[in-house]
Amino acid sequence: MGLLQFTDRDFEEKIKNEELSIIQFSASWCAPCRSLSPVLEKLSQDYPQNFWYADVEEGGINTASAMGIKGVPSTIVFSKGLEIGRLVGFPGEVKVKEFLDKYIK
């Protein structure tokens, strides 16, 4: 499925209606973000949920602010628009998969 491009409008129109959604809050200048994106892209093939990419300085600026994003990358798992898990940074593919497996059955 891959990473879908997120805009603030998607939160109300899609994220709040999805059973589970994963959003990577990132910035184009962030090296760890650029390392995390291909990992989430790859892992998204293993899960039926939507994986989103939100640039905190572009289309996802208001949602990032509302979620209290202080550092990027931040990966948040949402259930019907409510945060149920957050991973800040990029600890490597194995740790990212372990994080996702905690929330995605």
PDB file of C-alpha atoms in Angstrom:
ATOM      1  CA  MET A   1       0.000   0.000   0.000  1.00  0.00           C
ATOM      2  CA  GLY A   2       2.792   2.447   0.862  1.00  0.00           C
ATOM      3  CA  LEU A   3       2.769   5.799   2.610  1.00  0.00           C
ATOM      4  CA  LEU A   4      -0.182   8.029   1.748  1.00  0.00           C
ATOM      5  CA  GLN A   5       0.400  11.784   1.649  1.00  0.00           C
ATOM      6  CA  PHE A   6      -1.362  13.372   4.621  1.00  0.00           C
ATOM      7  CA  THR A   7      -2.951  16.799   4.819  1.00  0.00           C
ATOM      8  CA  ASP A   8      -4.723  18.301   7.832  1.00  0.00           C
ATOM      9  CA  ARG A   9      -8.076  17.744   6.102  1.00  0.00           C
ATOM     10  CA  ASP A  10      -7.423  13.971   6.107  1.00  0.00           C
ATOM     11  CA  PHE A  11      -7.596  13.855   9.905  1.00  0.00           C
ATOM     12  CA  GLU A  12     -11.264  14.809  10.026  1.00  0.00           C
ATOM     13  CA  GLU A  13     -12.261  13.100   6.787  1.00  0.00           C
ATOM     14  CA  LYS A  14     -10.299   9.831   7.082  1.00  0.00           C
ATOM     15  CA  ILE A  15      -8.300   9.239  10.280  1.00  0.00           C
ATOM     16  CA  LYS A  16     -11.310   9.709  12.571  1.00  0.00           C
ATOM     17  CA  ASN A  17     -13.188   7.091  10.536  1.00  0.00           C
ATOM     18  CA  GLU A  18     -10.430   4.472  10.324  1.00  0.00           C
ATOM     19  CA  GLU A  19     -10.252   1.709  12.926  1.00  0.00           C
ATOM     20  CA  LEU A  20      -6.449   2.095  13.001  1.00  0.00           C
ATOM     21  CA  SER A  21      -4.179   4.575  11.216  1.00  0.00           C
ATOM     22  CA  ILE A  22      -0.443   5.155  11.451  1.00  0.00           C
ATOM     23  CA  ILE A  23       0.949   8.635  10.773  1.00  0.00           C
ATOM     24  CA  GLN A  24       4.631   9.458  10.436  1.00  0.00           C
ATOM     25  CA  PHE A  25       5.108  13.130  11.341  1.00  0.00           C
ATOM     26  CA  SER A  26       8.301  14.268   9.618  1.00  0.00           C
ATOM     27  CA  ALA A  27      10.113  17.107   7.911  1.00  0.00           C
ATOM     28  CA  SER A  28      11.969  17.153   4.612  1.00  0.00           C
ATOM     29  CA  TRP A  29      15.217  18.366   6.242  1.00  0.00           C
ATOM     30  CA  CYS A  30      15.229  15.589   8.896  1.00  0.00           C
ATOM     31  CA  ALA A  31      17.773  12.789   8.227  1.00  0.00           C
ATOM     32  CA  PRO A  32      16.220  10.239  10.654  1.00  0.00           C
ATOM     33  CA  CYS A  33      12.838  10.951   8.995  1.00  0.00           C
ATOM     34  CA  ARG A  34      14.309  10.099   5.606  1.00  0.00           C
ATOM     35  CA  SER A  35      15.628   6.827   7.099  1.00  0.00           C
ATOM     36  CA  LEU A  36      12.274   5.945   8.682  1.00  0.00           C
ATOM     37  CA  SER A  37      10.125   6.553   5.590  1.00  0.00           C
ATOM     38  CA  PRO A  38      11.372   3.572   3.532  1.00  0.00           C
ATOM     39  CA  VAL A  39      11.044   1.325   6.602  1.00  0.00           C
ATOM     40  CA  LEU A  40       7.404   2.342   7.122  1.00  0.00           C
ATOM     41  CA  GLU A  41       6.856   2.051   3.377  1.00  0.00           C
ATOM     42  CA  LYS A  42       8.121  -1.543   3.535  1.00  0.00           C
ATOM     43  CA  LEU A  43       6.249  -2.433   6.740  1.00  0.00           C
ATOM     44  CA  SER A  44       3.005  -0.989   5.373  1.00  0.00           C
ATOM     45  CA  GLN A  45       2.926  -3.957   2.980  1.00  0.00           C
ATOM     46  CA  ASP A  46       2.529  -6.301   5.982  1.00  0.00           C
ATOM     47  CA  TYR A  47      -0.466  -4.575   7.578  1.00  0.00           C
ATOM     48  CA  PRO A  48      -3.955  -3.770   6.277  1.00  0.00           C
ATOM     49  CA  GLN A  49      -4.036  -0.329   7.963  1.00  0.00           C
ATOM     50  CA  ASN A  50      -3.366   2.965   6.208  1.00  0.00           C
ATOM     51  CA  PHE A  51       0.088   4.433   6.734  1.00  0.00           C
ATOM     52  CA  TRP A  52       0.329   8.206   6.265  1.00  0.00           C
ATOM     53  CA  TYR A  53       3.231  10.644   5.828  1.00  0.00           C
ATOM     54  CA  ALA A  54       2.622  14.090   7.328  1.00  0.00           C
ATOM     55  CA  ASP A  55       5.139  16.881   6.762  1.00  0.00           C
ATOM     56  CA  VAL A  56       5.017  19.083   9.875  1.00  0.00           C
ATOM     57  CA  GLU A  57       5.945  22.156   7.843  1.00  0.00           C
ATOM     58  CA  GLU A  58       3.568  21.540   4.946  1.00  0.00           C
ATOM     59  CA  GLY A  59       0.266  19.688   4.751  1.00  0.00           C
ATOM     60  CA  GLY A  60       0.255  18.360   8.320  1.00  0.00           C
ATOM     61  CA  ILE A  61       1.263  21.496  10.211  1.00  0.00           C
ATOM     62  CA  ASN A  62      -2.023  22.003  12.102  1.00  0.00           C
ATOM     63  CA  THR A  63      -2.446  18.342  13.039  1.00  0.00           C
ATOM     64  CA  ALA A  64       1.186  18.144  14.185  1.00  0.00           C
ATOM     65  CA  SER A  65       0.633  21.177  16.392  1.00  0.00           C
ATOM     66  CA  ALA A  66      -2.611  19.741  17.806  1.00  0.00           C
ATOM     67  CA  MET A  67      -0.828  16.444  18.565  1.00  0.00           C
ATOM     68  CA  GLY A  68       1.975  18.252  20.406  1.00  0.00           C
ATOM     69  CA  ILE A  69       4.719  17.050  18.072  1.00  0.00           C
ATOM     70  CA  LYS A  70       7.971  18.332  19.567  1.00  0.00           C
ATOM     71  CA  GLY A  71      10.442  16.149  17.666  1.00  0.00           C
ATOM     72  CA  VAL A  72      10.530  14.409  14.318  1.00  0.00           C
ATOM     73  CA  PRO A  73      10.163  11.744  13.285  1.00  0.00           C
ATOM     74  CA  SER A  74       7.178  10.907  15.474  1.00  0.00           C
ATOM     75  CA  THR A  75       5.062   7.913  14.521  1.00  0.00           C
ATOM     76  CA  ILE A  76       1.586   7.833  16.046  1.00  0.00           C
ATOM     77  CA  VAL A  77      -0.984   5.052  15.960  1.00  0.00           C
ATOM     78  CA  PHE A  78      -4.569   6.299  16.002  1.00  0.00           C
ATOM     79  CA  SER A  79      -7.817   4.443  16.612  1.00  0.00           C
ATOM     80  CA  LYS A  80     -10.784   6.412  15.223  1.00  0.00           C
ATOM     81  CA  GLY A  81      -8.731   9.609  15.592  1.00  0.00           C
ATOM     82  CA  LEU A  82      -7.576   8.960  19.170  1.00  0.00           C
ATOM     83  CA  GLU A  83      -3.867   8.456  19.857  1.00  0.00           C
ATOM     84  CA  ILE A  84      -3.125   5.000  21.271  1.00  0.00           C
ATOM     85  CA  GLY A  85       0.652   4.853  20.746  1.00  0.00           C
ATOM     86  CA  ARG A  86       3.597   7.098  19.945  1.00  0.00           C
ATOM     87  CA  LEU A  87       7.177   6.394  18.907  1.00  0.00           C
ATOM     88  CA  VAL A  88       9.570   9.348  18.740  1.00  0.00           C
ATOM     89  CA  GLY A  89      12.750   8.995  16.716  1.00  0.00           C
ATOM     90  CA  PHE A  90      13.969   6.158  14.536  1.00  0.00           C
ATOM     91  CA  PRO A  91      15.303   3.273  16.668  1.00  0.00           C
ATOM     92  CA  GLY A  92      15.722   0.930  13.682  1.00  0.00           C
ATOM     93  CA  GLU A  93      13.423  -1.342  11.695  1.00  0.00           C
ATOM     94  CA  VAL A  94      13.152  -4.098  14.340  1.00  0.00           C
ATOM     95  CA  LYS A  95      12.031  -1.650  17.054  1.00  0.00           C
ATOM     96  CA  VAL A  96       9.567   0.055  14.703  1.00  0.00           C
ATOM     97  CA  LYS A  97       8.022  -3.328  13.847  1.00  0.00           C
ATOM     98  CA  GLU A  98       7.811  -4.232  17.568  1.00  0.00           C
ATOM     99  CA  PHE A  99       6.083  -0.892  18.224  1.00  0.00           C
ATOM    100  CA  LEU A 100       3.536  -1.476  15.444  1.00  0.00           C
ATOM    101  CA  ASP A 101       2.907  -5.073  16.530  1.00  0.00           C
ATOM    102  CA  LYS A 102       1.842  -3.820  19.972  1.00  0.00           C
ATOM    103  CA  TYR A 103      -1.095  -1.977  18.417  1.00  0.00           C
ATOM    104  CA  ILE A 104      -1.855  -3.875  15.232  1.00  0.00           C
ATOM    105  CA  LYS A 105      -3.195  -7.352  15.819  1.00  0.00           C
TER     106      LYS A 105
END
